[in-house]
């Protein structure tokens, strides 16, 4: 008989312990691997939302974006509301460029009214700005001014409600500050805004200079950056037909809302929705 056959084939306690230890080690390794995979999935970075930079127009200030800002912040978007100087188109665009330079990561740049001319110039050549949003705003082409465009289609009352105030610039040159007559502000600018709110807006409006509204645009950024346009169908400052014409020329995604010119105040959710549509295309 073989010597090996003299020993029982049952495992000894030592063999059983060794086998159990090996199995436990394999199980622990499996659990650790699964846990590591789960942790890796949990720790994997989510897509960072772009920063939304907002630019107000003439006869308004950054507080006109408050309702829009509230909605964007609730939905997790970083937001910056730029203070538009309203002194000259080139100078205003340079000011917004400085704001953009301080932002990390991709940007959705949105504007209201004359601010549309500003962002069209400020975003030119920018590698940060991934989308442009125009809310009741101008989309000028090269050589066009806000004043030129305002008279292209009938329906604007801006020439009837402006109140000019002569000013002297720091360099001694003469200009004029233009604001909307407070008694006509609500009817012209924000007919669908509560009277008490429109009254405050009329008092706190920031005038734009004649230089800003007459200065021709440079090559616009909407020729190279995707754009969206929200058209207020009851706008009495920038006629809806003009807005649609400019937006179609820019190949913008167009939406409409039954709104006065003060769309950021009277329909902030609609404005925020279009901004977020643009933001979702940013990768």
PDB file of C-alpha atoms in Angstrom, residues 24 42 74 107 244:
ATOM      1  CA  UNK A  24     -11.952  35.402   3.799  1.00  0.00           C
ATOM      2  CA  UNK A  42     -19.803  58.760  -5.876  1.00  0.00           C
ATOM      3  CA  UNK A  74     -32.018  78.083  -7.067  1.00  0.00           C
ATOM      4  CA  UNK A 107     -19.751  81.541 -19.435  1.00  0.00           C
ATOM      5  CA  UNK A 244     -37.199  88.881 -34.684  1.00  0.00           C
TER       6      UNK A 244
END
